[in-house]
């Protein structure tokens, strides 16, 4: 039988989602917890790989196994054996043709940054410090250039290997708040898929424009001329969280 999980994790101490030889990963810890809980080995497939240091509020993954436990109780069984940085928020029986990666319709990431003269250790685990300030209206203005279908090759890490670099961005929403005396910015990016480092580089470009280091013409040309030299810096991974993955169906009945 096929099952689906919704997983939340603090990615700070992990080498990303996917199992690898030289780092502890989220997939590794989940599969180890499953073997301890059910005395079975499974391969757990996620909606996509998150990089080292990147977090997830709603990572979706699936696996196939023979279990007698009610599907909704799988989450509790796994959480008994997971480290404090990982929690399965929900579990359910999945449609037999469901694939957490291939069935995904939309994904939403959030990049968190805070602006202040000095760093704040209470924010640094899940947000990136940017020295100075940023104009929220300028952020919202330049974000509109990314909406729609574009070739985002200029926003992809150079070592990436993909069949196409064309992606569709459905929305970019920006929220602003003040805590501990500094300005917090949340950049929510929703699209049909993302290239390696794409969201972090979009965030760096938006911030670069809002701080006057990048012009609107440069941003436009980065999309039309596909010139990597015209984009902002790739922001650090600690500010990035996978917020949600949409499939067009209610997987968890709630």
mmCIF file of C-alpha atoms in Angstrom:
data_model
loop_
_atom_site.group_PDB
_atom_site.id
_atom_site.type_symbol
_atom_site.label_atom_id
_atom_site.label_comp_id
_atom_site.label_asym_id
_atom_site.label_seq_id
_atom_site.Cartn_x
_atom_site.Cartn_y
_atom_site.Cartn_z
ATOM 1 C CA UNK A 1 0.000 0.000 0.000
ATOM 2 C CA UNK A 2 1.185 3.528 -0.723
ATOM 3 C CA UNK A 3 1.297 6.162 2.017
ATOM 4 C CA UNK A 4 1.929 9.908 2.120
ATOM 5 C CA UNK A 5 3.578 11.996 4.834
ATOM 6 C CA UNK A 6 3.696 15.714 5.577
ATOM 7 C CA UNK A 7 7.023 16.500 7.214
ATOM 8 C CA UNK A 8 8.395 19.556 8.998
ATOM 9 C CA UNK A 9 12.091 19.974 9.695
ATOM 10 C CA UNK A 10 14.749 22.388 10.849
ATOM 11 C CA UNK A 11 17.408 21.849 8.205
ATOM 12 C CA UNK A 12 20.242 23.612 10.028
ATOM 13 C CA UNK A 13 22.230 20.512 10.945
ATOM 14 C CA UNK A 14 21.342 18.376 7.916
ATOM 15 C CA UNK A 15 23.054 18.010 4.564
ATOM 16 C CA UNK A 16 19.732 18.483 2.794
ATOM 17 C CA UNK A 17 16.941 16.013 2.049
ATOM 18 C CA UNK A 18 18.586 13.327 -0.075
ATOM 19 C CA UNK A 19 20.719 10.524 1.343
ATOM 20 C CA UNK A 20 24.430 11.030 0.689
ATOM 21 C CA UNK A 21 27.720 9.562 1.848
ATOM 22 C CA UNK A 22 29.294 12.548 3.563
ATOM 23 C CA UNK A 23 26.452 14.087 5.597
ATOM 24 C CA UNK A 24 23.429 13.215 7.715
ATOM 25 C CA UNK A 25 20.220 13.994 5.812
ATOM 26 C CA UNK A 26 16.497 14.237 6.501
ATOM 27 C CA UNK A 27 15.666 11.275 4.247
ATOM 28 C CA UNK A 28 18.222 9.161 6.100
ATOM 29 C CA UNK A 29 16.741 9.946 9.508
ATOM 30 C CA UNK A 30 13.181 9.296 8.279
ATOM 31 C CA UNK A 31 14.068 5.940 6.772
ATOM 32 C CA UNK A 32 15.986 4.959 9.908
ATOM 33 C CA UNK A 33 12.969 5.898 12.043
ATOM 34 C CA UNK A 34 10.706 3.820 9.811
ATOM 35 C CA UNK A 35 12.898 0.752 10.181
ATOM 36 C CA UNK A 36 12.928 1.152 13.974
ATOM 37 C CA UNK A 37 9.160 1.650 14.128
ATOM 38 C CA UNK A 38 8.055 -1.062 11.690
ATOM 39 C CA UNK A 39 11.061 -3.397 11.208
ATOM 40 C CA UNK A 40 10.953 -2.703 7.464
ATOM 41 C CA UNK A 41 13.218 -0.852 5.073
ATOM 42 C CA UNK A 42 11.571 1.600 2.697
ATOM 43 C CA UNK A 43 12.603 4.275 0.245
ATOM 44 C CA UNK A 44 10.904 7.580 1.073
ATOM 45 C CA UNK A 45 10.491 9.917 -1.922
ATOM 46 C CA UNK A 46 9.997 13.649 -1.378
ATOM 47 C CA UNK A 47 8.341 16.333 -3.506
ATOM 48 C CA UNK A 48 11.831 17.655 -4.150
ATOM 49 C CA UNK A 49 15.267 17.884 -2.622
ATOM 50 C CA UNK A 50 15.944 20.686 -0.182
ATOM 51 C CA UNK A 51 19.581 21.759 0.080
ATOM 52 C CA UNK A 52 21.834 21.692 3.114
ATOM 53 C CA UNK A 53 20.591 24.149 5.733
ATOM 54 C CA UNK A 54 17.178 24.669 4.104
ATOM 55 C CA UNK A 55 14.046 24.082 6.203
ATOM 56 C CA UNK A 56 10.579 22.696 5.462
ATOM 57 C CA UNK A 57 7.210 23.487 7.000
ATOM 58 C CA UNK A 58 5.296 21.196 4.643
ATOM 59 C CA UNK A 59 7.511 18.752 2.777
ATOM 60 C CA UNK A 60 5.414 15.970 1.223
ATOM 61 C CA UNK A 61 6.774 12.472 0.627
ATOM 62 C CA UNK A 62 5.523 8.974 -0.130
ATOM 63 C CA UNK A 63 6.546 5.364 0.397
ATOM 64 C CA UNK A 64 5.157 1.891 -0.192
ATOM 65 C CA UNK A 65 4.928 -0.682 2.618
ATOM 66 C CA UNK A 66 2.806 -3.439 4.132
ATOM 67 C CA UNK A 67 1.471 -2.059 7.420
ATOM 68 C CA UNK A 68 -1.404 -2.956 9.735
ATOM 69 C CA UNK A 69 -1.398 0.333 11.667
ATOM 70 C CA UNK A 70 -4.093 2.893 10.673
ATOM 71 C CA UNK A 71 -2.538 5.328 8.180
ATOM 72 C CA UNK A 72 -3.173 8.378 10.356
ATOM 73 C CA UNK A 73 -1.181 6.778 13.212
ATOM 74 C CA UNK A 74 1.995 6.327 11.172
ATOM 75 C CA UNK A 75 3.026 9.913 12.006
ATOM 76 C CA UNK A 76 2.980 9.225 15.748
ATOM 77 C CA UNK A 77 4.930 5.981 15.339
ATOM 78 C CA UNK A 78 7.658 7.673 13.314
ATOM 79 C CA UNK A 79 7.910 10.665 15.638
ATOM 80 C CA UNK A 80 8.868 8.344 18.504
ATOM 81 C CA UNK A 81 12.153 7.638 16.699
ATOM 82 C CA UNK A 82 12.883 10.932 14.958
ATOM 83 C CA UNK A 83 15.317 13.584 16.234
ATOM 84 C CA UNK A 84 13.872 16.816 17.624
ATOM 85 C CA UNK A 85 14.621 18.646 14.367
ATOM 86 C CA UNK A 86 12.163 16.510 12.370
ATOM 87 C CA UNK A 87 8.449 15.894 12.885
ATOM 88 C CA UNK A 88 5.858 14.109 10.761
ATOM 89 C CA UNK A 89 2.823 16.390 10.942
ATOM 90 C CA UNK A 90 0.372 14.092 9.142
ATOM 91 C CA UNK A 91 0.163 10.680 7.487
ATOM 92 C CA UNK A 92 -2.445 9.106 5.235
ATOM 93 C CA UNK A 93 -3.116 6.453 2.627
ATOM 94 C CA UNK A 94 -2.125 7.767 -0.795
ATOM 95 C CA UNK A 95 -3.754 7.124 -4.175
ATOM 96 C CA UNK A 96 -1.929 4.265 -5.897
ATOM 97 C CA UNK A 97 -0.825 6.509 -8.776
ATOM 98 C CA UNK A 98 0.433 9.239 -6.440
ATOM 99 C CA UNK A 99 4.064 10.327 -6.642
ATOM 100 C CA UNK A 100 5.195 13.051 -4.244
ATOM 101 C CA UNK A 101 7.606 14.424 -6.826
ATOM 102 C CA UNK A 102 5.922 13.915 -10.194
ATOM 103 C CA UNK A 103 2.356 14.643 -9.020
ATOM 104 C CA UNK A 104 3.189 18.064 -7.532
ATOM 105 C CA UNK A 105 1.341 20.978 -9.181
ATOM 106 C CA UNK A 106 2.642 23.954 -7.219
ATOM 107 C CA UNK A 107 5.294 24.605 -4.609
ATOM 108 C CA UNK A 108 5.631 27.596 -2.331
ATOM 109 C CA UNK A 109 8.899 28.639 -0.742
ATOM 110 C CA UNK A 110 9.445 31.480 1.698
ATOM 111 C CA UNK A 111 12.665 33.433 2.035
ATOM 112 C CA UNK A 112 13.069 35.158 5.396
ATOM 113 C CA UNK A 113 15.403 38.112 5.839
ATOM 114 C CA UNK A 114 15.757 40.782 8.503
ATOM 115 C CA UNK A 115 17.245 44.246 8.075
ATOM 116 C CA UNK A 116 19.156 45.940 10.865
ATOM 117 C CA UNK A 117 22.523 47.596 11.576
ATOM 118 C CA UNK A 118 23.734 44.497 13.457
ATOM 119 C CA UNK A 119 23.017 40.769 13.608
ATOM 120 C CA UNK A 120 20.430 39.335 15.985
ATOM 121 C CA UNK A 121 21.192 35.795 17.255
ATOM 122 C CA UNK A 122 17.507 35.200 18.028
ATOM 123 C CA UNK A 123 16.718 35.375 14.302
ATOM 124 C CA UNK A 124 19.713 33.848 12.599
ATOM 125 C CA UNK A 125 18.591 30.198 12.614
ATOM 126 C CA UNK A 126 15.627 30.724 10.277
ATOM 127 C CA UNK A 127 16.323 34.150 8.780
ATOM 128 C CA UNK A 128 19.212 35.913 7.043
ATOM 129 C CA UNK A 129 20.638 39.186 8.277
ATOM 130 C CA UNK A 130 20.923 41.989 5.710
ATOM 131 C CA UNK A 131 22.721 45.112 6.842
ATOM 132 C CA UNK A 132 20.828 48.338 6.189
ATOM 133 C CA UNK A 133 17.220 48.711 5.096
ATOM 134 C CA UNK A 134 14.955 47.834 2.174
ATOM 135 C CA UNK A 135 12.023 49.633 0.586
ATOM 136 C CA UNK A 136 9.026 47.275 0.752
ATOM 137 C CA UNK A 137 7.301 49.030 -2.142
ATOM 138 C CA UNK A 138 10.369 48.586 -4.334
ATOM 139 C CA UNK A 139 10.448 44.902 -3.406
ATOM 140 C CA UNK A 140 6.830 44.449 -4.433
ATOM 141 C CA UNK A 141 7.342 46.413 -7.640
ATOM 142 C CA UNK A 142 10.329 44.456 -8.915
ATOM 143 C CA UNK A 143 8.767 41.124 -7.910
ATOM 144 C CA UNK A 144 6.132 41.570 -10.632
ATOM 145 C CA UNK A 145 8.794 41.087 -13.324
ATOM 146 C CA UNK A 146 9.191 37.437 -12.321
ATOM 147 C CA UNK A 147 5.520 36.499 -12.608
ATOM 148 C CA UNK A 148 4.698 34.200 -15.526
ATOM 149 C CA UNK A 149 6.719 31.773 -17.629
ATOM 150 C CA UNK A 150 10.406 32.621 -18.057
ATOM 151 C CA UNK A 151 13.703 30.963 -18.763
ATOM 152 C CA UNK A 152 15.376 31.200 -15.345
ATOM 153 C CA UNK A 153 18.778 29.908 -16.393
ATOM 154 C CA UNK A 154 20.429 33.056 -14.983
ATOM 155 C CA UNK A 155 18.979 32.173 -11.578
ATOM 156 C CA UNK A 156 20.234 28.579 -11.534
ATOM 157 C CA UNK A 157 23.420 27.326 -9.903
ATOM 158 C CA UNK A 158 26.021 26.587 -12.562
ATOM 159 C CA UNK A 159 26.438 22.876 -11.780
ATOM 160 C CA UNK A 160 22.746 22.063 -12.222
ATOM 161 C CA UNK A 161 21.664 19.511 -14.821
ATOM 162 C CA UNK A 162 18.036 19.778 -15.942
ATOM 163 C CA UNK A 163 16.135 19.133 -19.174
ATOM 164 C CA UNK A 164 14.698 22.655 -19.296
ATOM 165 C CA UNK A 165 15.296 25.863 -17.373
ATOM 166 C CA UNK A 166 11.846 27.281 -18.161
ATOM 167 C CA UNK A 167 9.615 27.634 -15.098
ATOM 168 C CA UNK A 168 6.342 29.410 -14.274
ATOM 169 C CA UNK A 169 6.007 31.697 -11.257
ATOM 170 C CA UNK A 170 2.373 32.106 -10.206
ATOM 171 C CA UNK A 171 2.860 34.671 -7.458
ATOM 172 C CA UNK A 172 5.404 36.461 -5.272
ATOM 173 C CA UNK A 173 3.941 37.879 -2.062
ATOM 174 C CA UNK A 174 5.923 39.964 0.384
ATOM 175 C CA UNK A 175 5.091 40.469 4.051
ATOM 176 C CA UNK A 176 6.715 42.969 6.395
ATOM 177 C CA UNK A 177 6.856 43.075 10.197
ATOM 178 C CA UNK A 178 8.952 44.533 12.998
ATOM 179 C CA UNK A 179 10.379 42.441 15.864
ATOM 180 C CA UNK A 180 13.257 43.091 18.250
ATOM 181 C CA UNK A 181 13.691 46.483 16.629
ATOM 182 C CA UNK A 182 14.460 45.246 13.122
ATOM 183 C CA UNK A 183 12.447 44.898 9.909
ATOM 184 C CA UNK A 184 11.508 41.364 8.848
ATOM 185 C CA UNK A 185 10.710 40.517 5.237
ATOM 186 C CA UNK A 186 9.045 37.290 4.093
ATOM 187 C CA UNK A 187 9.196 36.617 0.354
ATOM 188 C CA UNK A 188 6.707 33.893 -0.653
ATOM 189 C CA UNK A 189 7.393 32.476 -4.120
ATOM 190 C CA UNK A 190 4.846 30.076 -5.663
ATOM 191 C CA UNK A 191 5.640 28.239 -8.892
ATOM 192 C CA UNK A 192 5.294 24.996 -10.804
ATOM 193 C CA UNK A 193 8.873 24.073 -9.983
ATOM 194 C CA UNK A 194 12.241 25.582 -9.149
ATOM 195 C CA UNK A 195 15.818 25.254 -10.326
ATOM 196 C CA UNK A 196 18.731 24.692 -7.965
ATOM 197 C CA UNK A 197 19.218 27.897 -5.898
ATOM 198 C CA UNK A 198 16.538 29.700 -7.943
ATOM 199 C CA UNK A 199 14.468 31.038 -5.023
ATOM 200 C CA UNK A 200 17.547 32.115 -3.074
ATOM 201 C CA UNK A 201 18.855 33.994 -6.120
ATOM 202 C CA UNK A 202 15.495 35.626 -6.830
ATOM 203 C CA UNK A 203 15.444 36.773 -3.188
ATOM 204 C CA UNK A 204 18.955 38.188 -3.523
ATOM 205 C CA UNK A 205 17.960 40.034 -6.689
ATOM 206 C CA UNK A 206 14.834 41.518 -5.097
ATOM 207 C CA UNK A 207 16.833 42.696 -2.094
ATOM 208 C CA UNK A 208 19.622 44.030 -4.296
ATOM 209 C CA UNK A 209 17.117 46.135 -6.218
ATOM 210 C CA UNK A 210 15.385 47.344 -3.039
ATOM 211 C CA UNK A 211 18.753 48.485 -1.673
ATOM 212 C CA UNK A 212 19.760 50.230 -4.889
ATOM 213 C CA UNK A 213 22.545 47.842 -5.964
ATOM 214 C CA UNK A 214 20.695 46.483 -9.004
ATOM 215 C CA UNK A 215 18.650 48.433 -11.554
ATOM 216 C CA UNK A 216 15.265 47.490 -12.959
ATOM 217 C CA UNK A 217 16.852 47.276 -16.407
ATOM 218 C CA UNK A 218 19.358 44.729 -15.114
ATOM 219 C CA UNK A 219 16.567 42.575 -13.699
ATOM 220 C CA UNK A 220 14.671 42.703 -17.001
ATOM 221 C CA UNK A 221 17.777 41.787 -18.985
ATOM 222 C CA UNK A 222 18.603 38.918 -16.620
ATOM 223 C CA UNK A 223 15.370 37.277 -17.776
ATOM 224 C CA UNK A 224 15.475 38.219 -21.456
ATOM 225 C CA UNK A 225 19.233 37.898 -22.052
ATOM 226 C CA UNK A 226 19.717 35.086 -19.491
ATOM 227 C CA UNK A 227 22.817 36.822 -18.132
ATOM 228 C CA UNK A 228 23.972 35.526 -14.745
ATOM 229 C CA UNK A 229 26.122 38.626 -14.189
ATOM 230 C CA UNK A 230 22.990 40.808 -13.933
ATOM 231 C CA UNK A 231 21.329 39.015 -10.999
ATOM 232 C CA UNK A 232 21.741 39.501 -7.269
ATOM 233 C CA UNK A 233 23.719 37.231 -4.987
ATOM 234 C CA UNK A 234 22.431 33.828 -3.954
ATOM 235 C CA UNK A 235 21.186 34.260 -0.395
ATOM 236 C CA UNK A 236 22.272 31.854 2.382
ATOM 237 C CA UNK A 237 20.222 28.650 2.876
ATOM 238 C CA UNK A 238 19.137 29.325 6.473
ATOM 239 C CA UNK A 239 16.554 31.887 5.331
ATOM 240 C CA UNK A 240 14.738 29.464 3.007
ATOM 241 C CA UNK A 241 11.760 27.281 3.968
ATOM 242 C CA UNK A 242 9.645 24.991 1.802
ATOM 243 C CA UNK A 243 6.210 26.125 2.923
ATOM 244 C CA UNK A 244 3.727 24.039 0.944
ATOM 245 C CA UNK A 245 3.313 21.566 -1.901
ATOM 246 C CA UNK A 246 -0.008 21.405 -3.773
ATOM 247 C CA UNK A 247 -1.375 18.419 -5.680
ATOM 248 C CA UNK A 248 -4.917 19.476 -6.570
ATOM 249 C CA UNK A 249 -6.346 16.927 -4.124
ATOM 250 C CA UNK A 250 -6.782 16.794 -0.360
ATOM 251 C CA UNK A 251 -4.234 14.229 0.754
ATOM 252 C CA UNK A 252 -4.750 14.456 4.497
ATOM 253 C CA UNK A 253 -8.483 15.067 4.894
ATOM 254 C CA UNK A 254 -8.015 18.086 7.057
#
